[in-house]
Amino acid sequence: MTDYAIGDIQGCYEQLREVLAKVDFSPSRDRLWVAGDLINRGPSSLATLRYIESLGNSAVVVLGNHDLHLLAVALGGHRARRKDTLNDILEAPDHDRLIAWLRQQHLCVHDPARNLVMAHAGLPHIWSVSHAVACAREVEAVIRGNSAREYFTHMYGNHPDCWNDNLEGMDRWRIITNYFTRMRFIAPDGTLELSTKEAIDSAPDGFEPWFHFARNDDVRVVFGHWAALEGKTGSDRFMGLDTGCVWGGALTMMNLDSGEKVHCGC
Ligand SMILES: [Mn+2]
């Protein structure tokens, strides 16, 4: 069995199948870790979602901001945006099943045997792994439960912009969601800066990429979300897999045992 991790697919279904074929991926034998943003912006969101759902236990999936956006449109009364390519999913006969499946996915997964965490945007230095997993489980329960409609209606927003143990309800759910799915630049105290999306050298004053801060552990992190990094973090520990497939870059998949990467141009 080989475990592979893949970055933001964003509906690039053909490239997904191409990169899987390159390693002779077999769901009966191998496992695919998907770092979020399965859908949106690309041409084949529905086919991508159906395929990953069909992998069953052979897929380990965390939700990205685009996946949450689909749920916010489907459940939270938000309108699709002009650049969204979600209509094929919203109008699909198996829409309800796909949405129900998406609601069961994680915000963060931890594999202690591999000393590995996967989250779409990353892991903030202010949280231990166990705290991060506990925070993820809190919001995952909301997404699956009776408060989902309220959560998705009020999910969007940049405030609060910093973690605080005393936060409750929607403010708490929103900041946890933003750490796991939208974070790029962060301040030493954990304050998020969510408007800058460019490369590392564009850090606003007082902020650094989240993976520049020291941690009290040596956990490795697989993440996506930040295409402008072009897969480079300057550290083997922090594995950025979003190489901007949907923007004309490449789809990147990594063998989690060997660290070897396979690419497919888009
Ligand atoms: Mn993203």
GROMACS .gro file of C-alpha atoms and ligand atoms in nm:
model
  267
    1MET     CA    1   0.000   0.000   0.000
    2THR     CA    2   0.125   0.346  -0.089
    3ASP     CA    3  -0.016   0.672   0.044
    4TYR     CA    4  -0.015   0.969  -0.190
    5ALA     CA    5  -0.109   1.328  -0.109
    6ILE     CA    6  -0.244   1.569  -0.367
    7GLY     CA    7  -0.293   1.946  -0.366
    8ASP     CA    8  -0.577   2.165  -0.486
    9ILE     CA    9  -0.752   1.981  -0.770
   10GLN     CA   10  -1.021   2.249  -0.816
   11GLY     CA   11  -1.219   2.050  -1.068
   12CYS     CA   12  -0.920   1.955  -1.287
   13TYR     CA   13  -1.048   1.600  -1.323
   14GLU     CA   14  -0.847   1.502  -1.633
   15GLN     CA   15  -0.521   1.605  -1.469
   16LEU     CA   16  -0.621   1.419  -1.152
   17ARG     CA   17  -0.670   1.095  -1.344
   18GLU     CA   18  -0.350   1.155  -1.540
   19VAL     CA   19  -0.135   1.200  -1.230
   20LEU     CA   20  -0.293   0.894  -1.065
   21ALA     CA   21  -0.225   0.689  -1.380
   22LYS     CA   22   0.141   0.795  -1.369
   23VAL     CA   23   0.186   0.607  -1.039
   24ASP     CA   24  -0.056   0.326  -1.133
   25PHE     CA   25  -0.279   0.429  -0.839
   26SER     CA   26  -0.519   0.155  -0.732
   27PRO     CA   27  -0.792   0.230  -0.474
   28SER     CA   28  -0.793  -0.134  -0.366
   29ARG     CA   29  -0.428  -0.106  -0.268
   30ASP     CA   30  -0.330   0.261  -0.229
   31ARG     CA   31  -0.467   0.564  -0.049
   32LEU     CA   32  -0.510   0.922  -0.168
   33TRP     CA   33  -0.483   1.212   0.079
   34VAL     CA   34  -0.661   1.515  -0.063
   35ALA     CA   35  -0.554   1.851   0.082
   36GLY     CA   36  -0.881   2.032   0.010
   37ASP     CA   37  -1.026   2.252  -0.266
   38LEU     CA   38  -1.139   1.949  -0.463
   39ILE     CA   39  -1.367   2.169  -0.669
   40ASN     CA   40  -1.443   2.512  -0.816
   41ARG     CA   41  -1.282   2.736  -1.078
   42GLY     CA   42  -1.184   2.434  -1.290
   43PRO     CA   43  -1.391   2.266  -1.563
   44SER     CA   44  -1.499   1.936  -1.402
   45SER     CA   45  -1.599   1.986  -1.041
   46LEU     CA   46  -1.879   1.727  -1.053
   47ALA     CA   47  -1.661   1.450  -1.200
   48THR     CA   48  -1.387   1.525  -0.946
   49LEU     CA   49  -1.623   1.514  -0.649
   50ARG     CA   50  -1.790   1.193  -0.771
   51TYR     CA   51  -1.455   1.024  -0.827
   52ILE     CA   52  -1.310   1.109  -0.485
   53GLU     CA   53  -1.636   1.009  -0.315
   54SER     CA   54  -1.619   0.677  -0.502
   55LEU     CA   55  -1.279   0.604  -0.347
   56GLY     CA   56  -1.447   0.542  -0.009
   57ASN     CA   57  -1.194   0.463   0.261
   58SER     CA   58  -0.912   0.491   0.008
   59ALA     CA   59  -0.946   0.870   0.021
   60VAL     CA   60  -0.852   1.086   0.319
   61VAL     CA   61  -1.002   1.428   0.263
   62VAL     CA   62  -0.981   1.765   0.433
   63LEU     CA   63  -1.207   2.051   0.332
   64GLY     CA   64  -1.076   2.367   0.169
   65ASN     CA   65  -1.234   2.710   0.141
   66HIS     CA   66  -1.386   2.624  -0.200
   67ASP     CA   67  -1.541   2.303  -0.064
   68LEU     CA   68  -1.689   2.503   0.224
   69HIS     CA   69  -1.812   2.761  -0.027
   70LEU     CA   70  -2.009   2.490  -0.209
   71LEU     CA   71  -2.167   2.391   0.122
   72ALA     CA   72  -2.239   2.759   0.199
   73VAL     CA   73  -2.423   2.787  -0.134
   74ALA     CA   74  -2.602   2.453  -0.090
   75LEU     CA   75  -2.695   2.498   0.276
   76GLY     CA   76  -2.631   2.856   0.389
   77GLY     CA   77  -2.828   3.057   0.137
   78HIS     CA   78  -2.520   3.214  -0.024
   79ARG     CA   79  -2.527   3.290  -0.395
   80ALA     CA   80  -2.266   3.138  -0.623
   81ARG     CA   81  -2.008   3.394  -0.736
   82ARG     CA   82  -1.937   3.495  -1.093
   83LYS     CA   83  -1.621   3.283  -1.127
   84ASP     CA   84  -1.768   2.976  -0.956
   85THR     CA   85  -1.800   2.658  -1.159
   86LEU     CA   86  -2.032   2.478  -0.919
   87ASN     CA   87  -2.352   2.458  -1.125
   88ASP     CA   88  -2.287   2.105  -1.245
   89ILE     CA   89  -2.280   1.988  -0.884
   90LEU     CA   90  -2.575   2.202  -0.772
   91GLU     CA   91  -2.790   2.062  -1.055
   92ALA     CA   92  -2.670   1.701  -1.038
   93PRO     CA   93  -2.920   1.422  -0.962
   94ASP     CA   94  -2.682   1.291  -0.694
   95HIS     CA   95  -2.635   1.640  -0.545
   96ASP     CA   96  -2.782   1.544  -0.206
   97ARG     CA   97  -2.555   1.242  -0.169
   98LEU     CA   98  -2.243   1.440  -0.265
   99ILE     CA   99  -2.326   1.724  -0.025
  100ALA     CA  100  -2.393   1.475   0.254
  101TRP     CA  101  -2.057   1.309   0.185
  102LEU     CA  102  -1.872   1.643   0.181
  103ARG     CA  103  -2.021   1.729   0.522
  104GLN     CA  104  -1.859   1.418   0.668
  105GLN     CA  105  -1.503   1.521   0.575
  106HIS     CA  106  -1.248   1.668   0.811
  107LEU     CA  107  -1.084   2.009   0.857
  108CYS     CA  108  -0.764   1.853   0.987
  109VAL     CA  109  -0.634   1.496   1.003
  110HIS     CA  110  -0.346   1.366   1.213
  111ASP     CA  111  -0.157   1.044   1.145
  112PRO     CA  112   0.055   0.977   1.459
  113ALA     CA  113   0.242   0.688   1.293
  114ARG     CA  114   0.366   0.923   1.022
  115ASN     CA  115   0.390   1.223   1.258
  116LEU     CA  116   0.188   1.401   0.992
  117VAL     CA  117  -0.093   1.654   0.987
  118MET     CA  118  -0.295   1.753   0.683
  119ALA     CA  119  -0.506   2.070   0.669
  120HIS     CA  120  -0.596   2.279   0.365
  121ALA     CA  121  -0.421   2.601   0.469
  122GLY     CA  122  -0.189   2.460   0.735
  123LEU     CA  123  -0.135   2.438   1.109
  124PRO     CA  124  -0.096   2.759   1.313
  125HIS     CA  125   0.210   2.764   1.542
  126ILE     CA  126  -0.006   2.877   1.836
  127TRP     CA  127  -0.177   2.534   1.848
  128SER     CA  128  -0.039   2.197   1.953
  129VAL     CA  129  -0.145   1.910   1.730
  130SER     CA  130  -0.389   1.780   1.991
  131HIS     CA  131  -0.546   2.125   2.033
  132ALA     CA  132  -0.573   2.167   1.655
  133VAL     CA  133  -0.742   1.828   1.618
  134ALA     CA  134  -0.985   1.911   1.901
  135CYS     CA  135  -1.072   2.245   1.733
  136ALA     CA  136  -1.122   2.071   1.400
  137ARG     CA  137  -1.353   1.811   1.555
  138GLU     CA  138  -1.564   2.088   1.713
  139VAL     CA  139  -1.633   2.255   1.379
  140GLU     CA  140  -1.669   1.922   1.194
  141ALA     CA  141  -1.950   1.836   1.439
  142VAL     CA  142  -2.120   2.168   1.359
  143ILE     CA  143  -2.092   2.106   0.982
  144ARG     CA  144  -2.250   1.761   1.025
  145GLY     CA  145  -2.511   1.866   1.278
  146ASN     CA  146  -2.825   2.073   1.323
  147SER     CA  147  -2.635   2.403   1.344
  148ALA     CA  148  -2.494   2.363   0.992
  149ARG     CA  149  -2.737   2.610   0.836
  150GLU     CA  150  -2.652   2.878   1.094
  151TYR     CA  151  -2.280   2.807   1.056
  152PHE     CA  152  -2.279   2.831   0.676
  153THR     CA  153  -2.498   3.142   0.676
  154HIS     CA  154  -2.246   3.324   0.900
  155MET     CA  155  -1.924   3.144   0.807
  156TYR     CA  156  -1.772   3.426   0.600
  157GLY     CA  157  -1.577   3.703   0.767
  158ASN     CA  158  -1.230   3.799   0.889
  159HIS     CA  159  -1.326   3.859   1.252
  160PRO     CA  160  -1.232   3.764   1.510
  161ASP     CA  161  -0.883   3.761   1.360
  162CYS     CA  162  -0.703   3.589   1.649
  163TRP     CA  163  -0.758   3.277   1.860
  164ASN     CA  164  -0.871   3.312   2.218
  165ASP     CA  165  -0.972   3.018   2.439
  166ASN     CA  166  -1.280   3.207   2.555
  167LEU     CA  167  -1.436   3.246   2.211
  168GLU     CA  168  -1.775   3.079   2.178
  169GLY     CA  169  -2.029   2.992   1.912
  170MET     CA  170  -2.002   3.144   1.566
  171ASP     CA  171  -1.692   3.356   1.643
  172ARG     CA  172  -1.510   3.045   1.762
  173TRP     CA  173  -1.622   2.835   1.465
  174ARG     CA  174  -1.524   3.111   1.218
  175ILE     CA  175  -1.168   3.164   1.346
  176ILE     CA  176  -1.107   2.786   1.359
  177THR     CA  177  -1.236   2.760   1.001
  178ASN     CA  178  -1.013   3.048   0.889
  179TYR     CA  179  -0.697   2.893   1.043
  180PHE     CA  180  -0.756   2.562   0.871
  181THR     CA  181  -0.883   2.682   0.534
  182ARG     CA  182  -0.771   3.043   0.465
  183MET     CA  183  -0.449   3.113   0.660
  184ARG     CA  184  -0.132   3.232   0.484
  185PHE     CA  185   0.029   3.513   0.683
  186ILE     CA  186   0.010   3.517   1.061
  187ALA     CA  187   0.154   3.732   1.343
  188PRO     CA  188   0.354   3.591   1.638
  189ASP     CA  189   0.043   3.613   1.861
  190GLY     CA  190  -0.169   3.418   1.609
  191THR     CA  191  -0.345   3.712   1.441
  192LEU     CA  192  -0.438   3.627   1.082
  193GLU     CA  193  -0.389   3.858   0.785
  194LEU     CA  194  -0.628   3.725   0.523
  195SER     CA  195  -0.606   3.974   0.237
  196THR     CA  196  -0.253   3.906   0.107
  197LYS     CA  197  -0.235   3.607  -0.129
  198GLU     CA  198   0.096   3.661  -0.303
  199ALA     CA  199   0.434   3.497  -0.239
  200ILE     CA  200   0.639   3.497   0.083
  201ASP     CA  201   0.819   3.822  -0.002
  202SER     CA  202   0.487   4.008   0.009
  203ALA     CA  203   0.443   3.956   0.385
  204PRO     CA  204   0.266   4.254   0.541
  205ASP     CA  205   0.450   4.430   0.827
  206GLY     CA  206   0.441   4.221   1.144
  207PHE     CA  207   0.332   3.902   0.967
  208GLU     CA  208   0.513   3.590   0.843
  209PRO     CA  209   0.406   3.277   0.655
  210TRP     CA  210   0.257   3.041   0.916
  211PHE     CA  211   0.532   2.781   0.856
  212HIS     CA  212   0.810   3.026   0.949
  213PHE     CA  213   0.723   3.010   1.319
  214ALA     CA  214   0.892   2.761   1.553
  215ARG     CA  215   0.679   2.481   1.695
  216ASN     CA  216   0.718   2.280   2.014
  217ASP     CA  217   0.698   1.957   1.814
  218ASP     CA  218   0.848   1.815   1.496
  219VAL     CA  219   0.519   1.729   1.325
  220ARG     CA  220   0.518   1.741   0.946
  221VAL     CA  221   0.238   1.924   0.767
  222VAL     CA  222   0.080   1.861   0.427
  223PHE     CA  223  -0.122   2.154   0.297
  224GLY     CA  224  -0.247   2.325  -0.018
  225HIS     CA  225  -0.420   2.660  -0.068
  226TRP     CA  226  -0.119   2.882  -0.141
  227ALA     CA  227  -0.048   2.856  -0.513
  228ALA     CA  228   0.195   3.152  -0.509
  229LEU     CA  229   0.442   2.940  -0.308
  230GLU     CA  230   0.481   2.715  -0.613
  231GLY     CA  231   0.535   2.426  -0.373
  232LYS     CA  232   0.830   2.590  -0.196
  233THR     CA  233   0.833   2.650   0.180
  234GLY     CA  234   1.208   2.623   0.239
  235SER     CA  235   1.150   2.326   0.471
  236ASP     CA  236   1.097   1.952   0.413
  237ARG     CA  237   0.861   1.951   0.712
  238PHE     CA  238   0.603   2.177   0.554
  239MET     CA  239   0.483   2.031   0.228
  240GLY     CA  240   0.289   2.279   0.017
  241LEU     CA  241   0.117   2.088  -0.263
  242ASP     CA  242  -0.086   2.362  -0.433
  243THR     CA  243   0.102   2.433  -0.752
  244GLY     CA  244  -0.181   2.622  -0.920
  245CYS     CA  245  -0.320   2.358  -1.156
  246VAL     CA  246  -0.634   2.558  -1.223
  247TRP     CA  247  -0.426   2.871  -1.295
  248GLY     CA  248  -0.219   2.700  -1.565
  249GLY     CA  249   0.045   2.561  -1.328
  250ALA     CA  250   0.065   2.194  -1.240
  251LEU     CA  251  -0.114   1.937  -1.030
  252THR     CA  252   0.129   1.794  -0.775
  253MET     CA  253   0.103   1.460  -0.598
  254MET     CA  254   0.352   1.336  -0.341
  255ASN     CA  255   0.433   0.984  -0.228
  256LEU     CA  256   0.406   1.020   0.150
  257ASP     CA  257   0.657   0.742   0.216
  258SER     CA  258   0.936   0.843  -0.022
  259GLY     CA  259   0.860   1.216  -0.053
  260GLU     CA  260   0.883   1.179  -0.429
  261LYS     CA  261   0.662   1.417  -0.627
  262VAL     CA  262   0.479   1.360  -0.953
  263HIS     CA  263   0.341   1.646  -1.158
  264CYS     CA  264   0.093   1.691  -1.436
  265GLY     CA  265   0.101   2.013  -1.636
  266CYS     CA  266  -0.230   2.188  -1.676
  267MN      MN  267  -0.787   2.724  -0.095
   0.00000   0.00000   0.00000
